[in-house]
Structure formats: C-alpha cells, structure tokens
Amino acid sequence: MIWEIKIYRLTIIDFTLPLLIVLIVGLITTPFALNDFQKLFNYTKKSSLYFWTFFQSTVSWGFIFCSIFMFSNYYLASTDIKTKTYEIIDRSSLAGRKYHREERKPTFEIDYNGKKKELVFSHKFYHNMNTYQIVELDIKEGFFGFDILIEQKLK
C-alpha cells in the first residue's frame, strides 16, 4: 500500500475519487462474498455478518480496483511534458522516517487549477523552506486525465 501512497502524491487528484472507488467497489462486491462468509463464520447477528463482509470486500477488492485505477493513470500517461509554475500558499513539515525524526521534510501547498495540492520535498530543503516562493512543476497528462508530477523544483 506504500506504493499507492507514492503514486497518489504524484497525481493531481481529489482525495474523494479514490475513496469513492474503494467504497463503491466494496459495496458492489459485498453480496458476492456474503454467501461465503455465512458458510465460514457463525454470526448470531446479521448486522455483524453484513458489516464484516462489507469491511473485507472494501479492504480487499476496493483497494485492488483503486490501485488498478491509479496505476493505469500513472503508467499509461502521455509522453508530452509541460512545465508550469505555481506560487506557494502555505508551508509545513513532516517528521522524518524512523530513527531520523529530526530530518523533517518540508511540505508546500499550492493552488493547482483551483485544487489545493500538498507537495512533499526532501529533508535537504527544510532549513531554507521559508525562502522559497515558487514551485516549478514538470507535468504530463495521465491516462484518465489526471495530471502526473514528473519533477518539482523550488525557486
């Protein structure tokens, strides 16, 4: 699932679309798994049976379909690369990885065509993060029309 988060960070897409894909696919696949759950587990309450079947279907099939959607958009993208510049709206930072918590990663929020997008940079940019005013992005269009970040530069 870590790779899907990396692909999500590189894709300009609203969070609600992948979430809706996961939930709708989970809802659609629940009736197919319900019969198997009734055979495997002895639930006295029907509500528990429905909940755990929906939960399992959402986590397994929902995330599989969401991954297929995100990977298709990313790996089947066009080859035309465009360069665009955006003004930085807000700054914050994330803690570093395990045993390197002090290596904070700066995050910059930009307004990307009316959508807020948070960009995460290497910890090397943390100490000078307040001096940067503009982010330059190399972008290509994904298979489903959602833009993909190829390269990001701070200026």
PDB file of C-alpha atoms in Angstrom:
ATOM      1  CA  MET A   1       0.000   0.000   0.000  1.00  0.00           C
ATOM      2  CA  ILE A   2       3.017   2.302   0.369  1.00  0.00           C
ATOM      3  CA  TRP A   3       3.453   2.378  -3.422  1.00  0.00           C
ATOM      4  CA  GLU A   4      -0.141   3.543  -3.843  1.00  0.00           C
ATOM      5  CA  ILE A   5       0.525   6.453  -1.484  1.00  0.00           C
ATOM      6  CA  LYS A   6       3.589   7.400  -3.541  1.00  0.00           C
ATOM      7  CA  ILE A   7       1.550   7.264  -6.761  1.00  0.00           C
ATOM      8  CA  TYR A   8      -1.201   9.333  -5.078  1.00  0.00           C
ATOM      9  CA  ARG A   9       1.322  12.008  -4.059  1.00  0.00           C
ATOM     10  CA  LEU A  10       2.500  12.283  -7.658  1.00  0.00           C
ATOM     11  CA  THR A  11      -1.036  12.508  -9.079  1.00  0.00           C
ATOM     12  CA  ILE A  12      -3.170  15.643  -9.016  1.00  0.00           C
ATOM     13  CA  ILE A  13      -6.464  14.088  -7.943  1.00  0.00           C
ATOM     14  CA  ASP A  14      -9.040  14.927  -5.318  1.00  0.00           C
ATOM     15  CA  PHE A  15      -8.993  12.520  -2.357  1.00  0.00           C
ATOM     16  CA  THR A  16     -12.710  11.801  -2.669  1.00  0.00           C
ATOM     17  CA  LEU A  17     -12.430   9.989  -6.030  1.00  0.00           C
ATOM     18  CA  PRO A  18     -10.133   7.141  -4.823  1.00  0.00           C
ATOM     19  CA  LEU A  19     -12.202   6.951  -1.633  1.00  0.00           C
ATOM     20  CA  LEU A  20     -15.421   6.632  -3.650  1.00  0.00           C
ATOM     21  CA  ILE A  21     -13.857   3.932  -5.840  1.00  0.00           C
ATOM     22  CA  VAL A  22     -12.898   1.920  -2.751  1.00  0.00           C
ATOM     23  CA  LEU A  23     -16.325   2.255  -1.111  1.00  0.00           C
ATOM     24  CA  ILE A  24     -18.422   1.623  -4.245  1.00  0.00           C
ATOM     25  CA  VAL A  25     -16.406  -1.455  -5.244  1.00  0.00           C
ATOM     26  CA  GLY A  26     -16.680  -2.710  -1.656  1.00  0.00           C
ATOM     27  CA  LEU A  27     -20.440  -2.202  -1.755  1.00  0.00           C
ATOM     28  CA  ILE A  28     -20.779  -3.972  -5.121  1.00  0.00           C
ATOM     29  CA  THR A  29     -18.638  -6.984  -4.114  1.00  0.00           C
ATOM     30  CA  THR A  30     -20.260  -7.466  -0.678  1.00  0.00           C
ATOM     31  CA  PRO A  31     -23.228  -9.549  -1.945  1.00  0.00           C
ATOM     32  CA  PHE A  32     -20.842 -11.898  -3.771  1.00  0.00           C
ATOM     33  CA  ALA A  33     -18.812 -12.530  -0.610  1.00  0.00           C
ATOM     34  CA  LEU A  34     -21.807 -12.695   1.738  1.00  0.00           C
ATOM     35  CA  ASN A  35     -22.647 -16.319   0.958  1.00  0.00           C
ATOM     36  CA  ASP A  36     -19.067 -17.428   1.637  1.00  0.00           C
ATOM     37  CA  PHE A  37     -18.975 -15.506   4.912  1.00  0.00           C
ATOM     38  CA  GLN A  38     -22.194 -17.207   6.033  1.00  0.00           C
ATOM     39  CA  LYS A  39     -20.604 -20.612   5.416  1.00  0.00           C
ATOM     40  CA  LEU A  40     -17.282 -19.773   7.091  1.00  0.00           C
ATOM     41  CA  PHE A  41     -18.412 -17.861  10.167  1.00  0.00           C
ATOM     42  CA  ASN A  42     -21.284 -18.429  12.547  1.00  0.00           C
ATOM     43  CA  TYR A  43     -22.635 -14.948  13.274  1.00  0.00           C
ATOM     44  CA  THR A  44     -25.673 -14.707  15.543  1.00  0.00           C
ATOM     45  CA  LYS A  45     -26.383 -11.139  14.424  1.00  0.00           C
ATOM     46  CA  LYS A  46     -26.987 -10.399  10.761  1.00  0.00           C
ATOM     47  CA  SER A  47     -25.638  -6.859  11.233  1.00  0.00           C
ATOM     48  CA  SER A  48     -22.213  -8.254  12.224  1.00  0.00           C
ATOM     49  CA  LEU A  49     -22.221 -10.519   9.188  1.00  0.00           C
ATOM     50  CA  TYR A  50     -23.025  -7.629   6.836  1.00  0.00           C
ATOM     51  CA  PHE A  51     -20.513  -5.288   8.468  1.00  0.00           C
ATOM     52  CA  TRP A  52     -17.558  -7.694   8.358  1.00  0.00           C
ATOM     53  CA  THR A  53     -18.389  -8.808   4.827  1.00  0.00           C
ATOM     54  CA  PHE A  54     -18.522  -5.177   3.669  1.00  0.00           C
ATOM     55  CA  PHE A  55     -15.293  -4.414   5.557  1.00  0.00           C
ATOM     56  CA  GLN A  56     -13.437  -7.344   3.975  1.00  0.00           C
ATOM     57  CA  SER A  57     -14.758  -6.559   0.490  1.00  0.00           C
ATOM     58  CA  THR A  58     -13.838  -2.894   0.806  1.00  0.00           C
ATOM     59  CA  VAL A  59     -10.321  -3.522   2.087  1.00  0.00           C
ATOM     60  CA  SER A  60      -9.519  -6.231  -0.442  1.00  0.00           C
ATOM     61  CA  TRP A  61     -11.455  -5.564  -3.666  1.00  0.00           C
ATOM     62  CA  GLY A  62     -11.870  -1.830  -3.151  1.00  0.00           C
ATOM     63  CA  PHE A  63      -8.164  -1.171  -2.765  1.00  0.00           C
ATOM     64  CA  ILE A  64      -7.284  -3.552  -5.603  1.00  0.00           C
ATOM     65  CA  PHE A  65      -9.529  -1.632  -8.013  1.00  0.00           C
ATOM     66  CA  CYS A  66      -8.287   1.713  -6.697  1.00  0.00           C
ATOM     67  CA  SER A  67      -4.701   0.574  -7.247  1.00  0.00           C
ATOM     68  CA  ILE A  68      -5.513  -0.522 -10.796  1.00  0.00           C
ATOM     69  CA  PHE A  69      -7.119   2.875 -11.457  1.00  0.00           C
ATOM     70  CA  MET A  70      -4.188   4.856 -10.032  1.00  0.00           C
ATOM     71  CA  PHE A  71      -1.533   2.693 -11.743  1.00  0.00           C
ATOM     72  CA  SER A  72      -3.316   2.875 -15.096  1.00  0.00           C
ATOM     73  CA  ASN A  73      -3.465   6.660 -14.878  1.00  0.00           C
ATOM     74  CA  TYR A  74       0.214   6.841 -13.905  1.00  0.00           C
ATOM     75  CA  TYR A  75       1.886   4.234 -16.124  1.00  0.00           C
ATOM     76  CA  LEU A  76      -0.246   4.736 -19.252  1.00  0.00           C
ATOM     77  CA  ALA A  77       0.208   8.533 -19.214  1.00  0.00           C
ATOM     78  CA  SER A  78       1.078  10.590 -22.266  1.00  0.00           C
ATOM     79  CA  THR A  79       4.691  11.439 -23.041  1.00  0.00           C
ATOM     80  CA  ASP A  80       4.164  15.208 -23.501  1.00  0.00           C
ATOM     81  CA  ILE A  81       5.732  17.076 -20.572  1.00  0.00           C
ATOM     82  CA  LYS A  82       4.645  20.625 -19.701  1.00  0.00           C
ATOM     83  CA  THR A  83       6.368  22.983 -17.273  1.00  0.00           C
ATOM     84  CA  LYS A  84       4.214  25.196 -15.049  1.00  0.00           C
ATOM     85  CA  THR A  85       4.996  27.474 -12.104  1.00  0.00           C
ATOM     86  CA  TYR A  86       2.822  27.965  -9.030  1.00  0.00           C
ATOM     87  CA  GLU A  87       3.028  30.276  -6.057  1.00  0.00           C
ATOM     88  CA  ILE A  88       3.417  28.671  -2.639  1.00  0.00           C
ATOM     89  CA  ILE A  89       0.337  29.262  -0.456  1.00  0.00           C
ATOM     90  CA  ASP A  90       1.311  27.518   2.778  1.00  0.00           C
ATOM     91  CA  ARG A  91       4.268  25.711   4.333  1.00  0.00           C
ATOM     92  CA  SER A  92       4.533  22.939   6.895  1.00  0.00           C
ATOM     93  CA  SER A  93       6.697  19.892   7.533  1.00  0.00           C
ATOM     94  CA  LEU A  94       6.541  16.184   8.236  1.00  0.00           C
ATOM     95  CA  ALA A  95       8.687  14.226  10.658  1.00  0.00           C
ATOM     96  CA  GLY A  96      11.434  12.092   9.146  1.00  0.00           C
ATOM     97  CA  ARG A  97      11.465   8.322   8.983  1.00  0.00           C
ATOM     98  CA  LYS A  98      12.201   6.046  11.930  1.00  0.00           C
ATOM     99  CA  TYR A  99      15.492   6.878  13.713  1.00  0.00           C
ATOM    100  CA  HIS A 100      15.717  10.079  11.619  1.00  0.00           C
ATOM    101  CA  ARG A 101      12.807  12.052  13.084  1.00  0.00           C
ATOM    102  CA  GLU A 102      14.877  15.250  13.180  1.00  0.00           C
ATOM    103  CA  GLU A 103      15.220  15.172   9.367  1.00  0.00           C
ATOM    104  CA  ARG A 104      11.927  16.954   8.738  1.00  0.00           C
ATOM    105  CA  LYS A 105      10.519  17.008   5.216  1.00  0.00           C
ATOM    106  CA  PRO A 106       9.098  20.365   4.117  1.00  0.00           C
ATOM    107  CA  THR A 107       5.657  20.403   2.541  1.00  0.00           C
ATOM    108  CA  PHE A 108       4.365  23.204   0.358  1.00  0.00           C
ATOM    109  CA  GLU A 109       0.753  23.797  -0.540  1.00  0.00           C
ATOM    110  CA  ILE A 110      -0.091  25.246  -3.955  1.00  0.00           C
ATOM    111  CA  ASP A 111      -3.304  26.155  -5.760  1.00  0.00           C
ATOM    112  CA  TYR A 112      -3.293  23.838  -8.769  1.00  0.00           C
ATOM    113  CA  ASN A 113      -6.097  24.976 -11.080  1.00  0.00           C
ATOM    114  CA  GLY A 114      -8.474  25.584  -8.189  1.00  0.00           C
ATOM    115  CA  LYS A 115      -7.447  22.492  -6.206  1.00  0.00           C
ATOM    116  CA  LYS A 116      -5.120  22.556  -3.223  1.00  0.00           C
ATOM    117  CA  LYS A 117      -2.176  20.202  -3.615  1.00  0.00           C
ATOM    118  CA  GLU A 118       0.446  19.469  -0.966  1.00  0.00           C
ATOM    119  CA  LEU A 119       3.923  18.742  -2.306  1.00  0.00           C
ATOM    120  CA  VAL A 120       6.473  16.896  -0.150  1.00  0.00           C
ATOM    121  CA  PHE A 121      10.184  17.603  -0.644  1.00  0.00           C
ATOM    122  CA  SER A 122      13.411  16.093   0.667  1.00  0.00           C
ATOM    123  CA  HIS A 123      14.672  16.993   4.145  1.00  0.00           C
ATOM    124  CA  LYS A 124      17.565  18.856   2.465  1.00  0.00           C
ATOM    125  CA  PHE A 125      15.187  21.735   1.684  1.00  0.00           C
ATOM    126  CA  TYR A 126      13.879  22.087   5.262  1.00  0.00           C
ATOM    127  CA  HIS A 127      16.273  24.735   6.615  1.00  0.00           C
ATOM    128  CA  ASN A 128      15.634  27.122   3.695  1.00  0.00           C
ATOM    129  CA  MET A 129      11.926  26.383   3.305  1.00  0.00           C
ATOM    130  CA  ASN A 130      10.848  29.938   4.169  1.00  0.00           C
ATOM    131  CA  THR A 131      12.949  31.445   1.367  1.00  0.00           C
ATOM    132  CA  TYR A 132      11.175  29.600  -1.449  1.00  0.00           C
ATOM    133  CA  GLN A 133       8.290  31.442  -3.111  1.00  0.00           C
ATOM    134  CA  ILE A 134       7.537  29.439  -6.277  1.00  0.00           C
ATOM    135  CA  VAL A 135       7.312  25.769  -7.233  1.00  0.00           C
ATOM    136  CA  GLU A 136       8.095  24.744 -10.812  1.00  0.00           C
ATOM    137  CA  LEU A 137       6.401  21.520 -11.878  1.00  0.00           C
ATOM    138  CA  ASP A 138       7.022  19.267 -14.865  1.00  0.00           C
ATOM    139  CA  ILE A 139       3.664  17.634 -15.580  1.00  0.00           C
ATOM    140  CA  LYS A 140       2.225  15.120 -18.005  1.00  0.00           C
ATOM    141  CA  GLU A 141      -1.384  14.114 -18.501  1.00  0.00           C
ATOM    142  CA  GLY A 142      -2.394  10.750 -17.079  1.00  0.00           C
ATOM    143  CA  PHE A 143      -4.395   8.084 -18.899  1.00  0.00           C
ATOM    144  CA  PHE A 144      -7.660   9.110 -17.216  1.00  0.00           C
ATOM    145  CA  GLY A 145      -6.882  12.839 -17.492  1.00  0.00           C
ATOM    146  CA  PHE A 146      -5.416  13.386 -14.017  1.00  0.00           C
ATOM    147  CA  ASP A 147      -2.061  15.190 -14.168  1.00  0.00           C
ATOM    148  CA  ILE A 148       1.116  13.429 -13.042  1.00  0.00           C
ATOM    149  CA  LEU A 149       4.050  15.225 -11.410  1.00  0.00           C
ATOM    150  CA  ILE A 150       7.305  14.283 -13.112  1.00  0.00           C
ATOM    151  CA  GLU A 151       9.626  16.722 -11.390  1.00  0.00           C
ATOM    152  CA  GLN A 152       9.212  19.500  -8.839  1.00  0.00           C
ATOM    153  CA  LYS A 153      11.674  22.322  -8.234  1.00  0.00           C
ATOM    154  CA  LEU A 154      11.710  25.049  -5.632  1.00  0.00           C
ATOM    155  CA  LYS A 155      12.612  28.616  -6.565  1.00  0.00           C
TER     156      LYS A 155
END
